[in-house]
Short mmCIF file of N, CA and C in Angstrom, two decimals:
data_model
loop_
_atom_site.label_atom_id
_atom_site.label_comp_id
_atom_site.label_asym_id
_atom_site.label_seq_id
_atom_site.Cartn_x
_atom_site.Cartn_y
_atom_site.Cartn_z
N MET A 1 0.85 -1.18 0.00
CA MET A 1 0.00 0.00 0.00
C MET A 1 0.89 1.24 0.00
N ASN A 2 0.55 2.22 -0.78
CA ASN A 2 1.32 3.45 -0.85
C ASN A 2 0.73 4.46 0.13
N TYR A 3 1.37 4.59 1.30
CA TYR A 3 0.84 5.48 2.33
C TYR A 3 1.02 6.95 1.98
N ALA A 4 1.84 7.24 0.98
CA ALA A 4 1.99 8.63 0.54
C ALA A 4 0.67 9.19 0.03
N LEU A 5 -0.22 8.30 -0.38
CA LEU A 5 -1.54 8.75 -0.84
C LEU A 5 -2.36 9.34 0.30
N PHE A 6 -2.04 8.93 1.53
CA PHE A 6 -2.86 9.33 2.67
C PHE A 6 -2.28 10.51 3.44
N VAL A 7 -0.97 10.69 3.39
CA VAL A 7 -0.33 11.76 4.15
C VAL A 7 0.55 12.56 3.21
N ALA A 8 0.19 13.81 3.00
CA ALA A 8 1.01 14.67 2.15
C ALA A 8 2.06 15.36 3.00
N PRO A 9 3.29 15.47 2.52
CA PRO A 9 4.32 16.20 3.27
C PRO A 9 3.87 17.64 3.51
N PRO A 10 4.35 18.26 4.61
CA PRO A 10 3.88 19.60 4.98
C PRO A 10 4.06 20.65 3.89
N ASN A 11 5.11 20.58 3.09
CA ASN A 11 5.36 21.60 2.08
C ASN A 11 4.83 21.22 0.70
N CYS A 12 4.01 20.18 0.65
CA CYS A 12 3.50 19.70 -0.63
C CYS A 12 2.18 20.39 -0.93
N SER A 13 2.04 20.90 -2.13
CA SER A 13 0.79 21.52 -2.55
C SER A 13 0.32 20.86 -3.84
N SER A 14 -0.91 20.42 -3.84
CA SER A 14 -1.44 19.79 -5.04
C SER A 14 -1.94 20.82 -6.04
N GLY A 15 -1.98 22.08 -5.62
CA GLY A 15 -2.48 23.13 -6.50
C GLY A 15 -3.98 23.28 -6.44
N ILE A 16 -4.65 22.37 -5.75
CA ILE A 16 -6.11 22.44 -5.71
C ILE A 16 -6.59 23.65 -4.91
N ASP A 17 -5.81 24.06 -3.89
CA ASP A 17 -6.21 25.22 -3.10
C ASP A 17 -6.36 26.46 -3.96
N ASP A 18 -5.55 26.56 -4.99
CA ASP A 18 -5.62 27.71 -5.88
C ASP A 18 -6.87 27.69 -6.75
N ARG A 19 -7.46 26.52 -6.92
CA ARG A 19 -8.65 26.39 -7.78
C ARG A 19 -9.95 26.40 -6.99
N LEU A 20 -9.87 26.25 -5.67
CA LEU A 20 -11.08 26.24 -4.86
C LEU A 20 -11.64 27.65 -4.73
N LEU A 21 -12.92 27.77 -4.95
CA LEU A 21 -13.59 29.06 -4.86
C LEU A 21 -14.70 28.97 -3.83
N PRO A 22 -15.04 30.09 -3.19
CA PRO A 22 -16.17 30.04 -2.25
C PRO A 22 -17.47 29.73 -2.99
N LEU A 23 -18.40 29.12 -2.28
CA LEU A 23 -19.70 28.85 -2.86
C LEU A 23 -20.44 30.15 -3.13
N ASN A 24 -21.28 30.12 -4.13
CA ASN A 24 -22.11 31.27 -4.46
C ASN A 24 -23.05 31.55 -3.28
N PRO A 25 -23.01 32.76 -2.72
CA PRO A 25 -23.86 33.07 -1.57
C PRO A 25 -25.35 32.89 -1.84
N GLU A 26 -25.75 32.94 -3.11
CA GLU A 26 -27.16 32.76 -3.46
C GLU A 26 -27.66 31.35 -3.18
N ILE A 27 -26.74 30.36 -3.19
CA ILE A 27 -27.18 28.99 -2.93
C ILE A 27 -26.90 28.57 -1.49
N CYS A 28 -26.27 29.44 -0.72
CA CYS A 28 -25.96 29.14 0.68
C CYS A 28 -26.85 30.00 1.56
N LYS A 29 -27.89 29.43 2.05
CA LYS A 29 -28.83 30.17 2.90
C LYS A 29 -28.95 29.46 4.24
N SER A 30 -29.06 30.23 5.28
CA SER A 30 -29.30 29.65 6.59
C SER A 30 -30.79 29.35 6.72
N LEU A 31 -31.11 28.51 7.67
CA LEU A 31 -32.51 28.17 7.92
C LEU A 31 -33.32 29.42 8.26
N SER A 32 -32.73 30.28 9.08
CA SER A 32 -33.47 31.50 9.46
C SER A 32 -33.70 32.41 8.26
N GLU A 33 -32.72 32.48 7.34
CA GLU A 33 -32.91 33.28 6.12
C GLU A 33 -34.04 32.71 5.27
N LEU A 34 -34.05 31.38 5.10
CA LEU A 34 -35.10 30.76 4.29
C LEU A 34 -36.47 30.95 4.93
N ARG A 35 -36.54 30.85 6.26
CA ARG A 35 -37.83 31.03 6.94
C ARG A 35 -38.42 32.40 6.65
N THR A 36 -37.56 33.41 6.63
CA THR A 36 -38.08 34.77 6.43
C THR A 36 -38.18 35.17 4.97
N SER A 37 -37.20 34.79 4.15
CA SER A 37 -37.19 35.28 2.77
C SER A 37 -37.79 34.32 1.75
N GLN A 38 -37.73 33.02 2.01
CA GLN A 38 -38.23 32.05 1.03
C GLN A 38 -38.92 30.87 1.71
N PRO A 39 -40.01 31.13 2.42
CA PRO A 39 -40.67 30.04 3.15
C PRO A 39 -41.20 28.92 2.24
N LEU A 40 -41.61 29.25 1.03
CA LEU A 40 -42.11 28.21 0.12
C LEU A 40 -40.99 27.29 -0.33
N LEU A 41 -39.82 27.85 -0.58
CA LEU A 41 -38.66 27.04 -0.95
C LEU A 41 -38.26 26.13 0.21
N LEU A 42 -38.27 26.68 1.41
CA LEU A 42 -37.95 25.88 2.59
C LEU A 42 -38.94 24.72 2.74
N GLU A 43 -40.22 24.99 2.53
CA GLU A 43 -41.23 23.94 2.62
C GLU A 43 -40.99 22.87 1.56
N ARG A 44 -40.60 23.29 0.37
CA ARG A 44 -40.30 22.32 -0.69
C ARG A 44 -39.09 21.45 -0.31
N TYR A 45 -38.05 22.07 0.24
CA TYR A 45 -36.88 21.30 0.69
C TYR A 45 -37.28 20.29 1.76
N LEU A 46 -38.06 20.73 2.72
CA LEU A 46 -38.48 19.85 3.81
C LEU A 46 -39.32 18.70 3.29
N SER A 47 -40.25 19.00 2.41
CA SER A 47 -41.12 17.97 1.85
C SER A 47 -40.31 16.95 1.04
N THR A 48 -39.36 17.44 0.24
CA THR A 48 -38.51 16.54 -0.55
C THR A 48 -37.70 15.63 0.36
N ALA A 49 -37.14 16.21 1.41
CA ALA A 49 -36.33 15.42 2.35
C ALA A 49 -37.18 14.38 3.07
N LEU A 50 -38.34 14.79 3.56
CA LEU A 50 -39.20 13.85 4.28
C LEU A 50 -39.72 12.75 3.37
N ARG A 51 -40.00 13.08 2.11
CA ARG A 51 -40.44 12.05 1.17
C ARG A 51 -39.33 11.01 0.99
N ALA A 52 -38.09 11.45 0.83
CA ALA A 52 -36.97 10.52 0.67
C ALA A 52 -36.83 9.64 1.91
N VAL A 53 -36.99 10.23 3.09
CA VAL A 53 -36.91 9.45 4.33
C VAL A 53 -38.05 8.45 4.38
N SER A 54 -39.26 8.89 4.05
CA SER A 54 -40.43 8.01 4.13
C SER A 54 -40.35 6.85 3.15
N GLU A 55 -39.58 7.03 2.06
CA GLU A 55 -39.39 5.96 1.08
C GLU A 55 -38.15 5.12 1.40
N ASN A 56 -37.63 5.28 2.60
CA ASN A 56 -36.46 4.51 3.07
C ASN A 56 -35.25 4.70 2.17
N LYS A 57 -35.07 5.91 1.67
CA LYS A 57 -33.93 6.22 0.80
C LYS A 57 -32.84 6.97 1.55
N VAL A 58 -33.01 7.13 2.86
CA VAL A 58 -32.07 7.92 3.65
C VAL A 58 -31.59 7.10 4.84
N ALA A 59 -30.31 7.21 5.12
CA ALA A 59 -29.72 6.62 6.33
C ALA A 59 -29.00 7.75 7.06
N VAL A 60 -28.66 7.49 8.30
CA VAL A 60 -27.94 8.48 9.10
C VAL A 60 -26.57 7.91 9.42
N LEU A 61 -25.54 8.73 9.24
CA LEU A 61 -24.17 8.35 9.57
C LEU A 61 -23.69 9.26 10.68
N LEU A 62 -23.37 8.67 11.82
CA LEU A 62 -22.87 9.42 12.97
C LEU A 62 -21.41 9.06 13.18
N LEU A 63 -20.53 10.03 13.01
CA LEU A 63 -19.10 9.80 13.20
C LEU A 63 -18.78 10.04 14.67
N ALA A 64 -18.72 8.96 15.43
CA ALA A 64 -18.60 9.05 16.88
C ALA A 64 -17.45 8.22 17.40
N GLY A 65 -16.33 8.24 16.72
CA GLY A 65 -15.23 7.36 17.07
C GLY A 65 -14.43 7.75 18.28
N GLY A 66 -14.41 9.01 18.63
CA GLY A 66 -13.47 9.47 19.65
C GLY A 66 -13.93 9.35 21.09
N GLN A 67 -12.92 9.40 21.95
CA GLN A 67 -13.17 9.48 23.39
C GLN A 67 -13.59 10.91 23.71
N GLY A 68 -14.11 11.12 24.88
CA GLY A 68 -14.55 12.45 25.29
C GLY A 68 -13.48 13.23 26.03
N THR A 69 -12.21 12.98 25.73
CA THR A 69 -11.13 13.62 26.49
C THR A 69 -11.18 15.14 26.40
N ARG A 70 -11.52 15.69 25.23
CA ARG A 70 -11.61 17.15 25.12
C ARG A 70 -12.81 17.70 25.88
N LEU A 71 -13.75 16.83 26.21
CA LEU A 71 -14.89 17.24 27.02
C LEU A 71 -14.61 17.03 28.50
N GLY A 72 -13.43 16.48 28.80
CA GLY A 72 -13.03 16.25 30.18
C GLY A 72 -13.53 14.94 30.76
N VAL A 73 -13.90 13.98 29.90
CA VAL A 73 -14.37 12.68 30.38
C VAL A 73 -13.54 11.57 29.74
N SER A 74 -13.56 10.40 30.36
CA SER A 74 -12.74 9.29 29.88
C SER A 74 -13.54 8.25 29.10
N TYR A 75 -14.77 8.54 28.78
CA TYR A 75 -15.62 7.59 28.06
C TYR A 75 -15.97 8.16 26.68
N PRO A 76 -16.62 7.35 25.83
CA PRO A 76 -16.97 7.84 24.49
C PRO A 76 -17.83 9.11 24.56
N LYS A 77 -17.53 10.05 23.67
CA LYS A 77 -18.20 11.36 23.75
C LYS A 77 -19.71 11.28 23.55
N GLY A 78 -20.21 10.27 22.87
CA GLY A 78 -21.65 10.14 22.69
C GLY A 78 -22.41 9.88 23.98
N LEU A 79 -21.71 9.38 25.00
CA LEU A 79 -22.32 9.14 26.30
C LEU A 79 -22.37 10.40 27.15
N TYR A 80 -21.68 11.43 26.70
CA TYR A 80 -21.57 12.68 27.45
C TYR A 80 -22.93 13.36 27.58
N LYS A 81 -23.18 13.88 28.77
CA LYS A 81 -24.42 14.63 29.04
C LYS A 81 -24.03 16.11 29.20
N PRO A 82 -24.36 16.95 28.23
CA PRO A 82 -23.88 18.33 28.21
C PRO A 82 -24.64 19.31 29.11
N ASN A 83 -24.85 18.94 30.35
CA ASN A 83 -25.47 19.82 31.35
C ASN A 83 -26.80 20.42 30.91
N LEU A 84 -27.61 19.64 30.23
CA LEU A 84 -28.95 20.08 29.87
C LEU A 84 -29.90 19.75 31.02
N PRO A 85 -30.95 20.51 31.20
CA PRO A 85 -31.91 20.20 32.26
C PRO A 85 -32.47 18.77 32.16
N SER A 86 -32.57 18.26 30.93
CA SER A 86 -33.13 16.92 30.73
C SER A 86 -32.17 15.82 31.16
N GLY A 87 -30.87 16.13 31.24
CA GLY A 87 -29.88 15.12 31.60
C GLY A 87 -29.62 14.12 30.48
N ARG A 88 -30.01 14.43 29.27
CA ARG A 88 -29.84 13.50 28.14
C ARG A 88 -28.40 13.48 27.65
N SER A 89 -28.00 12.31 27.15
CA SER A 89 -26.68 12.17 26.53
C SER A 89 -26.74 12.64 25.08
N LEU A 90 -25.57 12.83 24.48
CA LEU A 90 -25.53 13.22 23.07
C LEU A 90 -26.17 12.14 22.19
N TYR A 91 -25.94 10.87 22.52
CA TYR A 91 -26.58 9.79 21.75
C TYR A 91 -28.10 9.86 21.87
N GLN A 92 -28.59 10.11 23.07
CA GLN A 92 -30.04 10.17 23.25
C GLN A 92 -30.63 11.34 22.46
N LEU A 93 -29.95 12.46 22.45
CA LEU A 93 -30.44 13.61 21.68
C LEU A 93 -30.53 13.27 20.20
N GLN A 94 -29.52 12.57 19.68
CA GLN A 94 -29.55 12.15 18.27
C GLN A 94 -30.70 11.18 18.02
N ALA A 95 -30.87 10.23 18.93
CA ALA A 95 -31.95 9.24 18.79
C ALA A 95 -33.32 9.92 18.77
N GLU A 96 -33.50 10.92 19.62
CA GLU A 96 -34.77 11.63 19.67
C GLU A 96 -35.02 12.42 18.38
N ARG A 97 -33.96 12.94 17.79
CA ARG A 97 -34.12 13.64 16.51
C ARG A 97 -34.59 12.67 15.43
N LEU A 98 -34.05 11.46 15.43
CA LEU A 98 -34.50 10.46 14.46
C LEU A 98 -35.96 10.10 14.69
N HIS A 99 -36.36 9.97 15.95
CA HIS A 99 -37.77 9.71 16.25
C HIS A 99 -38.65 10.84 15.71
N ARG A 100 -38.19 12.07 15.88
CA ARG A 100 -38.96 13.23 15.42
C ARG A 100 -39.12 13.21 13.90
N VAL A 101 -38.06 12.89 13.18
CA VAL A 101 -38.14 12.81 11.72
C VAL A 101 -39.12 11.71 11.32
N SER A 102 -39.06 10.56 11.99
CA SER A 102 -40.00 9.47 11.70
C SER A 102 -41.44 9.92 11.92
N HIS A 103 -41.65 10.65 13.01
CA HIS A 103 -43.00 11.15 13.33
C HIS A 103 -43.49 12.12 12.25
N LEU A 104 -42.61 13.01 11.80
CA LEU A 104 -42.99 13.96 10.75
C LEU A 104 -43.35 13.23 9.45
N CYS A 105 -42.60 12.17 9.14
CA CYS A 105 -42.91 11.37 7.93
C CYS A 105 -44.27 10.71 8.06
N LYS A 106 -44.55 10.18 9.23
CA LYS A 106 -45.85 9.51 9.44
C LYS A 106 -46.99 10.52 9.30
N GLU A 107 -46.81 11.71 9.87
CA GLU A 107 -47.83 12.75 9.75
C GLU A 107 -48.06 13.16 8.30
N LYS A 108 -46.99 13.33 7.56
CA LYS A 108 -47.08 13.88 6.20
C LYS A 108 -47.44 12.83 5.16
N PHE A 109 -46.90 11.60 5.31
CA PHE A 109 -47.07 10.58 4.27
C PHE A 109 -47.80 9.32 4.75
N GLY A 110 -48.16 9.28 6.03
CA GLY A 110 -48.95 8.16 6.53
C GLY A 110 -48.19 6.87 6.76
N LYS A 111 -46.86 6.93 6.71
CA LYS A 111 -46.11 5.70 6.99
C LYS A 111 -44.85 6.03 7.78
N THR A 112 -44.50 5.10 8.64
CA THR A 112 -43.31 5.26 9.46
C THR A 112 -42.12 4.67 8.73
N PRO A 113 -41.08 5.47 8.50
CA PRO A 113 -39.93 4.95 7.75
C PRO A 113 -39.04 4.05 8.60
N SER A 114 -38.20 3.33 7.92
CA SER A 114 -37.17 2.52 8.57
C SER A 114 -35.84 3.22 8.29
N ILE A 115 -35.36 3.98 9.27
CA ILE A 115 -34.12 4.74 9.09
C ILE A 115 -32.96 3.95 9.67
N THR A 116 -32.02 3.57 8.82
CA THR A 116 -30.84 2.88 9.32
C THR A 116 -29.88 3.92 9.86
N TRP A 117 -29.36 3.63 11.06
CA TRP A 117 -28.47 4.55 11.75
C TRP A 117 -27.10 3.88 11.85
N TYR A 118 -26.13 4.40 11.10
CA TYR A 118 -24.77 3.88 11.12
C TYR A 118 -23.96 4.71 12.11
N ILE A 119 -23.36 4.03 13.09
CA ILE A 119 -22.59 4.74 14.11
C ILE A 119 -21.15 4.26 14.06
N MET A 120 -20.27 5.17 13.65
CA MET A 120 -18.86 4.83 13.58
C MET A 120 -18.23 5.02 14.96
N THR A 121 -17.58 3.97 15.43
CA THR A 121 -16.88 4.00 16.71
C THR A 121 -15.40 3.78 16.44
N SER A 122 -14.65 3.56 17.49
CA SER A 122 -13.24 3.18 17.35
C SER A 122 -13.04 1.89 18.13
N GLU A 123 -11.86 1.32 18.01
CA GLU A 123 -11.59 0.10 18.77
C GLU A 123 -11.70 0.37 20.27
N HIS A 124 -11.49 1.62 20.68
CA HIS A 124 -11.53 1.97 22.10
C HIS A 124 -12.93 2.31 22.59
N THR A 125 -13.85 2.62 21.69
CA THR A 125 -15.18 3.08 22.12
C THR A 125 -16.33 2.15 21.73
N LYS A 126 -16.07 1.19 20.85
CA LYS A 126 -17.18 0.39 20.32
C LYS A 126 -17.91 -0.39 21.41
N GLU A 127 -17.18 -1.13 22.22
CA GLU A 127 -17.83 -1.99 23.22
C GLU A 127 -18.67 -1.17 24.20
N THR A 128 -18.11 -0.08 24.70
CA THR A 128 -18.85 0.77 25.65
C THR A 128 -20.08 1.38 24.99
N THR A 129 -19.93 1.80 23.75
CA THR A 129 -21.05 2.41 23.02
C THR A 129 -22.18 1.40 22.80
N VAL A 130 -21.83 0.21 22.35
CA VAL A 130 -22.85 -0.83 22.11
C VAL A 130 -23.56 -1.17 23.41
N GLN A 131 -22.81 -1.32 24.50
CA GLN A 131 -23.43 -1.63 25.80
C GLN A 131 -24.35 -0.50 26.26
N PHE A 132 -23.95 0.74 26.02
CA PHE A 132 -24.77 1.89 26.39
C PHE A 132 -26.10 1.86 25.64
N PHE A 133 -26.05 1.57 24.35
CA PHE A 133 -27.28 1.48 23.56
C PHE A 133 -28.16 0.33 24.06
N LYS A 134 -27.55 -0.83 24.34
CA LYS A 134 -28.33 -1.97 24.84
C LYS A 134 -28.99 -1.61 26.16
N SER A 135 -28.24 -1.02 27.08
CA SER A 135 -28.80 -0.69 28.40
C SER A 135 -29.85 0.41 28.32
N SER A 136 -29.83 1.17 27.24
CA SER A 136 -30.83 2.23 27.03
C SER A 136 -31.94 1.76 26.10
N ASN A 137 -32.01 0.45 25.87
CA ASN A 137 -33.01 -0.15 24.98
C ASN A 137 -33.01 0.53 23.61
N TYR A 138 -31.81 0.87 23.14
CA TYR A 138 -31.62 1.49 21.82
C TYR A 138 -32.46 2.76 21.67
N PHE A 139 -32.77 3.39 22.78
CA PHE A 139 -33.54 4.64 22.79
C PHE A 139 -34.84 4.51 22.01
N GLY A 140 -35.43 3.31 22.06
CA GLY A 140 -36.70 3.08 21.39
C GLY A 140 -36.60 2.75 19.92
N HIS A 141 -35.39 2.66 19.39
CA HIS A 141 -35.20 2.32 17.97
C HIS A 141 -35.09 0.80 17.83
N ASN A 142 -35.41 0.31 16.67
CA ASN A 142 -35.24 -1.10 16.35
C ASN A 142 -33.75 -1.38 16.27
N CYS A 143 -33.26 -2.31 17.09
CA CYS A 143 -31.82 -2.58 17.13
C CYS A 143 -31.30 -3.09 15.78
N ASP A 144 -32.18 -3.66 14.96
CA ASP A 144 -31.75 -4.13 13.64
C ASP A 144 -31.44 -2.97 12.69
N ASN A 145 -31.90 -1.77 13.03
CA ASN A 145 -31.65 -0.60 12.19
C ASN A 145 -30.46 0.23 12.67
N ILE A 146 -29.74 -0.28 13.67
CA ILE A 146 -28.56 0.43 14.17
C ILE A 146 -27.34 -0.43 13.89
N VAL A 147 -26.40 0.14 13.15
CA VAL A 147 -25.20 -0.59 12.75
C VAL A 147 -23.99 0.11 13.34
N PHE A 148 -23.28 -0.59 14.21
CA PHE A 148 -22.05 -0.06 14.80
C PHE A 148 -20.87 -0.58 13.99
N PHE A 149 -19.92 0.28 13.69
CA PHE A 149 -18.72 -0.17 12.99
C PHE A 149 -17.54 0.67 13.45
N GLU A 150 -16.36 0.05 13.36
CA GLU A 150 -15.14 0.73 13.79
C GLU A 150 -14.51 1.50 12.65
N GLN A 151 -13.99 2.67 12.99
CA GLN A 151 -13.27 3.47 12.02
C GLN A 151 -12.03 2.71 11.57
N TYR A 152 -11.76 2.77 10.30
CA TYR A 152 -10.60 2.14 9.70
C TYR A 152 -9.34 2.79 10.25
N THR A 153 -8.32 2.00 10.55
CA THR A 153 -7.07 2.56 11.04
C THR A 153 -5.91 2.13 10.15
N LEU A 154 -4.85 2.89 10.23
CA LEU A 154 -3.63 2.62 9.47
C LEU A 154 -2.44 2.65 10.43
N PRO A 155 -1.35 2.00 10.08
CA PRO A 155 -0.15 2.14 10.91
C PRO A 155 0.27 3.61 10.97
N ALA A 156 0.76 4.02 12.14
CA ALA A 156 1.20 5.41 12.32
C ALA A 156 2.69 5.52 12.02
N PHE A 157 3.06 6.62 11.40
CA PHE A 157 4.45 6.88 11.04
C PHE A 157 4.94 8.15 11.73
N SER A 158 6.24 8.18 12.03
CA SER A 158 6.84 9.40 12.56
C SER A 158 7.01 10.39 11.41
N LEU A 159 7.37 11.61 11.74
CA LEU A 159 7.55 12.63 10.70
C LEU A 159 8.67 12.28 9.74
N ASP A 160 9.62 11.46 10.20
CA ASP A 160 10.71 11.06 9.30
C ASP A 160 10.43 9.73 8.60
N GLY A 161 9.17 9.25 8.69
CA GLY A 161 8.76 8.08 7.91
C GLY A 161 8.93 6.73 8.56
N ARG A 162 9.34 6.69 9.83
CA ARG A 162 9.49 5.39 10.51
C ARG A 162 8.15 4.95 11.10
N ILE A 163 7.91 3.64 11.08
CA ILE A 163 6.69 3.09 11.68
C ILE A 163 6.80 3.21 13.20
N LEU A 164 5.74 3.69 13.83
CA LEU A 164 5.73 3.85 15.28
C LEU A 164 5.22 2.57 15.94
N LEU A 165 5.84 2.19 17.03
CA LEU A 165 5.44 0.99 17.77
C LEU A 165 4.77 1.38 19.08
N GLN A 166 3.69 0.66 19.40
CA GLN A 166 3.02 0.86 20.68
C GLN A 166 3.77 0.08 21.75
N THR A 167 4.13 -1.15 21.41
CA THR A 167 5.00 -1.98 22.25
C THR A 167 6.05 -2.58 21.31
N LYS A 168 6.93 -3.38 21.87
CA LYS A 168 7.99 -3.98 21.06
C LYS A 168 7.43 -4.83 19.92
N SER A 169 6.23 -5.37 20.11
CA SER A 169 5.67 -6.27 19.09
C SER A 169 4.33 -5.80 18.52
N LYS A 170 3.95 -4.55 18.82
CA LYS A 170 2.65 -4.07 18.33
C LYS A 170 2.80 -2.68 17.70
N LEU A 171 2.25 -2.55 16.48
CA LEU A 171 2.28 -1.28 15.78
C LEU A 171 1.32 -0.28 16.42
N THR A 172 1.67 0.98 16.35
CA THR A 172 0.74 2.04 16.71
C THR A 172 -0.12 2.30 15.49
N SER A 173 -1.40 2.45 15.71
CA SER A 173 -2.28 2.76 14.58
C SER A 173 -2.98 4.08 14.85
N ALA A 174 -3.44 4.69 13.79
CA ALA A 174 -4.15 5.96 13.89
C ALA A 174 -5.36 5.89 12.97
N PRO A 175 -6.42 6.63 13.31
CA PRO A 175 -7.60 6.62 12.45
C PRO A 175 -7.27 7.06 11.04
N GLY A 176 -7.90 6.39 10.08
CA GLY A 176 -7.75 6.79 8.69
C GLY A 176 -8.59 8.02 8.44
N LYS A 177 -8.36 8.67 7.34
CA LYS A 177 -9.18 9.81 6.94
C LYS A 177 -10.56 9.30 6.57
N ILE A 178 -11.52 10.19 6.47
CA ILE A 178 -12.91 9.81 6.23
C ILE A 178 -13.08 8.91 5.00
N PRO A 179 -12.46 9.17 3.84
CA PRO A 179 -12.66 8.25 2.71
C PRO A 179 -12.24 6.82 3.04
N ILE A 180 -11.24 6.68 3.89
CA ILE A 180 -10.77 5.35 4.27
C ILE A 180 -11.77 4.68 5.21
N THR A 181 -12.53 5.48 5.92
CA THR A 181 -13.54 4.94 6.84
C THR A 181 -14.45 3.96 6.12
N PHE A 182 -14.71 4.20 4.86
CA PHE A 182 -15.66 3.40 4.12
C PHE A 182 -14.98 2.36 3.24
N HIS A 183 -13.76 2.00 3.63
CA HIS A 183 -12.99 0.99 2.91
C HIS A 183 -13.76 -0.33 2.87
N VAL A 184 -13.84 -0.93 1.72
CA VAL A 184 -14.52 -2.21 1.56
C VAL A 184 -13.51 -3.22 1.10
N ASP A 185 -13.44 -4.35 1.80
CA ASP A 185 -12.51 -5.42 1.40
C ASP A 185 -13.10 -6.24 0.29
#
C-alpha cells in the first residue's frame, strides 16, 4: 500500500487550493434566512427530504469514534451529558431527533420509515457504546436498524517516515481519513 496517498508532506501543494472558490452566496442560505425570505422554498426542501426518508432512501451516519477527552471525560463522547436540564446524553439527543423525523414522515405521508443509523466508533469506544445502547433499549429504535462499525485505522508513522510501535511487538495505529472509513474489502 502506498501510504503517501494518505499523508502529504507539509510543504507539498497539489495546486487544488488555488482552484477552490467560495460557494455562491445565493445557494448558501441559513434556515433562518429561508424562513423569512423564502418560506415556500424551505417547505419544498423539507417535503422533498421527508419524502426521501419516508421511502427509506435515507440513512444516518454518525461519526462518533473518539473518546470524550476534550470534554473532560474518559468515556466515548456520545455518552456525554452536556449539562442540559433533561440530563440527556448526546446519543439520546440524536436518537430523539431520528424519532422526530419518523414522526414527521408519518404525519405527512402516513407511513413510518425505517431509518438505518450507522454509528462509527473506534476500537476503544465500540464496546462501551454498544453496551450503552443496549442498556438504554436502543432509545426506542429497532436494534436491527442500528449498525455499529469501527473506524478504519492505518499504521502510524513518525515525521521522518518510521513506523511507530506501541509496544515492542505491536504497531501504533491511527484513524484513517474519512474516505478510508468506508474501505470495503
